[in-house]
Amino acid sequence: MSIIILITIFAYFCGSISSAILICKFNKLPDPRSIGSKNPGTTNVLRINKKIAIYVLLCDILKGMIPMWISYLFNIPNFWLGIIPIVTCIGHIYPIFFKFYGGKGVATTFGSLTTIGWDLSSIMITTWIMTVLLTRFSSLGAIITSIIIPIYAWYYKSELAIQITALSVIILFKHKNNMYRLLKGQENRI
């Protein structure tokens, strides 16, 4: 049980590392919390610098994967295996290192879920890409994927479906302002 606690704590701290803020700072770019949507995430960094946004995306995906890889290494039970992505995502959204103001958790969640299985993650990424290509709304891609992913989870990974559904609810909650702007026709396209 102590290894599960340590991995869970590590997952939160790993999630709390804000790739957007650190990479922008390292490259002497504006703090993403001060421009655009003021969200320290990939989509907002894309408004600053497309090349840097790719690095932010990759780092956010990686920080979702690392705690999961460690969890697999220690063969933790399925219940906790489903909790680790939630904790990592919460770390990303409410990072202790950045006054509890973080991103929306989409890339970090994707990184976590890719380690669960390529069947689940390939459907997840296909849903997001198709939505974004058809609408040019990154937020709508995240929203639709978050609504659909629990259904995929029940089919492909039923032992983790409750935790994945909880994770989807968190992502949807973080996108409530985007939903409002989409309904009003005020959301920015990418």
Tab-separated table of C-alpha atoms in Angstrom:
chain	number	residue	atom	x	y	z
A	1	MET	CA	0.000	0.000	0.000
A	2	SER	CA	2.856	2.421	0.720
A	3	ILE	CA	4.106	2.157	-2.895
A	4	ILE	CA	0.616	3.104	-4.115
A	5	ILE	CA	0.641	6.184	-1.872
A	6	LEU	CA	4.104	7.168	-3.119
A	7	ILE	CA	3.098	6.732	-6.778
A	8	THR	CA	-0.088	8.729	-6.188
A	9	ILE	CA	1.869	11.595	-4.601
A	10	PHE	CA	4.421	11.424	-7.418
A	11	ALA	CA	1.571	11.538	-9.982
A	12	TYR	CA	0.239	14.760	-8.466
A	13	PHE	CA	3.666	16.406	-8.386
A	14	CYS	CA	4.427	15.222	-11.916
A	15	GLY	CA	1.136	16.697	-13.093
A	16	SER	CA	1.974	19.949	-11.282
A	17	ILE	CA	4.953	20.635	-13.546
A	18	SER	CA	3.557	23.191	-15.996
A	19	SER	CA	5.215	22.520	-19.328
A	20	ALA	CA	3.608	25.594	-20.889
A	21	ILE	CA	4.943	28.015	-18.291
A	22	LEU	CA	8.407	26.482	-18.017
A	23	ILE	CA	8.998	26.029	-21.746
A	24	CYS	CA	7.786	29.567	-22.514
A	25	LYS	CA	9.996	30.953	-19.759
A	26	PHE	CA	13.027	28.963	-20.991
A	27	ASN	CA	12.476	30.302	-24.517
A	28	LYS	CA	11.938	33.879	-23.283
A	29	LEU	CA	8.352	33.939	-24.522
A	30	PRO	CA	5.396	35.576	-22.762
A	31	ASP	CA	3.844	33.732	-19.849
A	32	PRO	CA	0.800	31.926	-21.319
A	33	ARG	CA	-1.175	32.964	-18.226
A	34	SER	CA	-0.884	36.596	-19.344
A	35	ILE	CA	-2.204	36.386	-22.918
A	36	GLY	CA	-5.030	34.879	-24.975
A	37	SER	CA	-7.233	32.614	-22.886
A	38	LYS	CA	-4.726	32.945	-20.015
A	39	ASN	CA	-4.688	29.161	-19.853
A	40	PRO	CA	-1.243	27.560	-19.430
A	41	GLY	CA	-1.832	24.853	-22.001
A	42	THR	CA	-0.922	23.800	-25.510
A	43	THR	CA	-3.720	25.625	-27.332
A	44	ASN	CA	-2.858	28.955	-25.738
A	45	VAL	CA	0.876	28.453	-26.354
A	46	LEU	CA	-0.052	27.751	-29.988
A	47	ARG	CA	-1.130	31.409	-30.137
A	48	ILE	CA	2.358	32.433	-29.011
A	49	ASN	CA	4.584	30.060	-30.985
A	50	LYS	CA	3.569	26.969	-32.977
A	51	LYS	CA	6.918	25.203	-32.622
A	52	ILE	CA	6.996	25.697	-28.853
A	53	ALA	CA	3.378	24.461	-28.607
A	54	ILE	CA	4.519	21.087	-29.978
A	55	TYR	CA	7.072	20.779	-27.158
A	56	VAL	CA	4.434	21.729	-24.590
A	57	LEU	CA	2.057	19.124	-26.005
A	58	LEU	CA	4.696	16.390	-25.944
A	59	CYS	CA	5.780	17.241	-22.376
A	60	ASP	CA	2.181	17.301	-21.132
A	61	ILE	CA	1.520	13.920	-22.750
A	62	LEU	CA	4.734	12.542	-21.262
A	63	LYS	CA	3.897	13.716	-17.744
A	64	GLY	CA	0.648	11.764	-18.039
A	65	MET	CA	2.502	8.666	-19.182
A	66	ILE	CA	5.340	8.576	-16.627
A	67	PRO	CA	3.224	7.939	-13.490
A	68	MET	CA	1.314	5.254	-15.376
A	69	TRP	CA	4.504	3.521	-16.519
A	70	ILE	CA	5.715	3.519	-12.916
A	71	SER	CA	2.342	2.111	-11.823
A	72	TYR	CA	2.680	-0.729	-14.328
A	73	LEU	CA	6.257	-1.330	-13.204
A	74	PHE	CA	5.043	-1.890	-9.644
A	75	ASN	CA	1.989	-3.827	-10.816
A	76	ILE	CA	-0.497	-1.801	-8.787
A	77	PRO	CA	-4.139	-3.011	-8.696
A	78	ASN	CA	-6.567	-1.879	-11.416
A	79	PHE	CA	-8.558	0.380	-9.099
A	80	TRP	CA	-5.460	2.439	-8.324
A	81	LEU	CA	-4.284	2.213	-11.905
A	82	GLY	CA	-7.442	4.145	-12.779
A	83	ILE	CA	-6.890	6.671	-9.974
A	84	ILE	CA	-3.376	7.655	-11.101
A	85	PRO	CA	-4.557	9.498	-14.272
A	86	ILE	CA	-7.117	11.395	-12.195
A	87	VAL	CA	-4.477	12.502	-9.700
A	88	THR	CA	-2.038	13.456	-12.475
A	89	CYS	CA	-4.754	15.462	-14.216
A	90	ILE	CA	-5.679	17.223	-10.968
A	91	GLY	CA	-1.996	18.087	-10.549
A	92	HIS	CA	-2.001	19.602	-14.032
A	93	ILE	CA	-5.200	21.573	-13.403
A	94	TYR	CA	-4.275	22.635	-9.842
A	95	PRO	CA	-0.448	22.642	-9.768
A	96	ILE	CA	1.120	23.179	-6.376
A	97	PHE	CA	4.156	24.805	-8.042
A	98	PHE	CA	2.071	27.489	-9.811
A	99	LYS	CA	-0.420	28.701	-7.196
A	100	PHE	CA	-2.934	26.001	-8.155
A	101	TYR	CA	-3.633	27.628	-11.550
A	102	GLY	CA	-2.983	25.220	-14.388
A	103	GLY	CA	-4.254	23.978	-17.703
A	104	LYS	CA	-7.332	21.987	-18.625
A	105	GLY	CA	-5.686	18.573	-18.500
A	106	VAL	CA	-6.464	17.282	-21.997
A	107	ALA	CA	-2.934	16.365	-23.138
A	108	THR	CA	-1.980	14.983	-19.719
A	109	THR	CA	-5.136	12.866	-19.657
A	110	PHE	CA	-4.397	11.646	-23.167
A	111	GLY	CA	-0.871	10.676	-22.085
A	112	SER	CA	-2.222	8.726	-19.142
A	113	LEU	CA	-4.855	6.929	-21.151
A	114	THR	CA	-2.493	5.968	-23.982
A	115	THR	CA	-0.650	3.734	-21.545
A	116	ILE	CA	-3.851	1.834	-20.761
A	117	GLY	CA	-4.178	0.513	-24.290
A	118	TRP	CA	-3.686	1.495	-27.897
A	119	ASP	CA	-7.221	0.408	-28.797
A	120	LEU	CA	-8.673	2.989	-26.413
A	121	SER	CA	-6.139	5.711	-27.210
A	122	SER	CA	-6.349	5.305	-30.995
A	123	ILE	CA	-10.124	5.789	-30.886
A	124	MET	CA	-9.660	8.707	-28.502
A	125	ILE	CA	-7.151	10.528	-30.713
A	126	THR	CA	-9.162	9.786	-33.860
A	127	THR	CA	-12.274	11.312	-32.283
A	128	TRP	CA	-10.352	14.433	-31.237
A	129	ILE	CA	-8.594	14.864	-34.597
A	130	MET	CA	-11.763	14.345	-36.647
A	131	THR	CA	-13.682	16.849	-34.510
A	132	VAL	CA	-10.922	19.459	-34.747
A	133	LEU	CA	-10.456	18.954	-38.499
A	134	LEU	CA	-14.187	19.277	-39.121
A	135	THR	CA	-14.819	22.231	-36.805
A	136	ARG	CA	-11.393	23.844	-36.166
A	137	PHE	CA	-12.300	24.064	-32.456
A	138	SER	CA	-9.727	22.440	-30.163
A	139	SER	CA	-12.080	22.801	-27.222
A	140	LEU	CA	-14.910	21.041	-29.057
A	141	GLY	CA	-12.538	18.168	-29.829
A	142	ALA	CA	-11.791	17.844	-26.099
A	143	ILE	CA	-15.469	18.115	-25.164
A	144	ILE	CA	-16.726	15.528	-27.652
A	145	THR	CA	-13.867	13.155	-26.853
A	146	SER	CA	-14.588	13.517	-23.130
A	147	ILE	CA	-18.234	12.705	-23.696
A	148	ILE	CA	-17.477	9.677	-25.882
A	149	ILE	CA	-14.414	8.210	-24.104
A	150	PRO	CA	-16.401	6.667	-21.200
A	151	ILE	CA	-18.367	4.648	-23.770
A	152	TYR	CA	-15.123	3.456	-25.329
A	153	ALA	CA	-13.780	2.674	-21.868
A	154	TRP	CA	-16.767	0.492	-20.968
A	155	TYR	CA	-16.146	-1.479	-24.152
A	156	TYR	CA	-12.333	-1.712	-24.164
A	157	LYS	CA	-11.320	-1.352	-20.497
A	158	SER	CA	-14.404	-1.971	-18.377
A	159	GLU	CA	-12.288	-2.507	-15.235
A	160	LEU	CA	-11.217	1.167	-15.456
A	161	ALA	CA	-14.423	2.642	-16.879
A	162	ILE	CA	-15.604	4.319	-13.658
A	163	GLN	CA	-12.285	6.121	-13.164
A	164	ILE	CA	-12.104	7.109	-16.850
A	165	THR	CA	-15.659	8.443	-16.637
A	166	ALA	CA	-14.659	10.514	-13.574
A	167	LEU	CA	-11.671	11.850	-15.512
A	168	SER	CA	-13.971	12.815	-18.395
A	169	VAL	CA	-16.242	14.699	-15.999
A	170	ILE	CA	-13.228	16.672	-14.734
A	171	ILE	CA	-12.217	17.592	-18.298
A	172	LEU	CA	-15.786	18.612	-19.144
A	173	PHE	CA	-15.977	20.739	-15.990
A	174	LYS	CA	-12.772	22.548	-16.992
A	175	HIS	CA	-14.308	23.254	-20.406
A	176	LYS	CA	-17.564	24.781	-19.128
A	177	ASN	CA	-16.522	28.280	-20.257
A	178	ASN	CA	-15.591	26.898	-23.667
A	179	MET	CA	-19.032	25.277	-23.916
A	180	TYR	CA	-20.653	28.591	-23.111
A	181	ARG	CA	-18.557	30.392	-25.755
A	182	LEU	CA	-19.313	27.677	-28.325
A	183	LEU	CA	-23.054	28.083	-27.716
A	184	LYS	CA	-22.726	31.873	-28.051
A	185	GLY	CA	-20.565	31.578	-31.199
A	186	GLN	CA	-17.669	33.317	-29.439
A	187	GLU	CA	-15.124	30.484	-29.235
A	188	ASN	CA	-11.835	30.985	-31.100
A	189	ARG	CA	-10.937	28.561	-33.860
A	190	ILE	CA	-7.451	27.168	-34.371
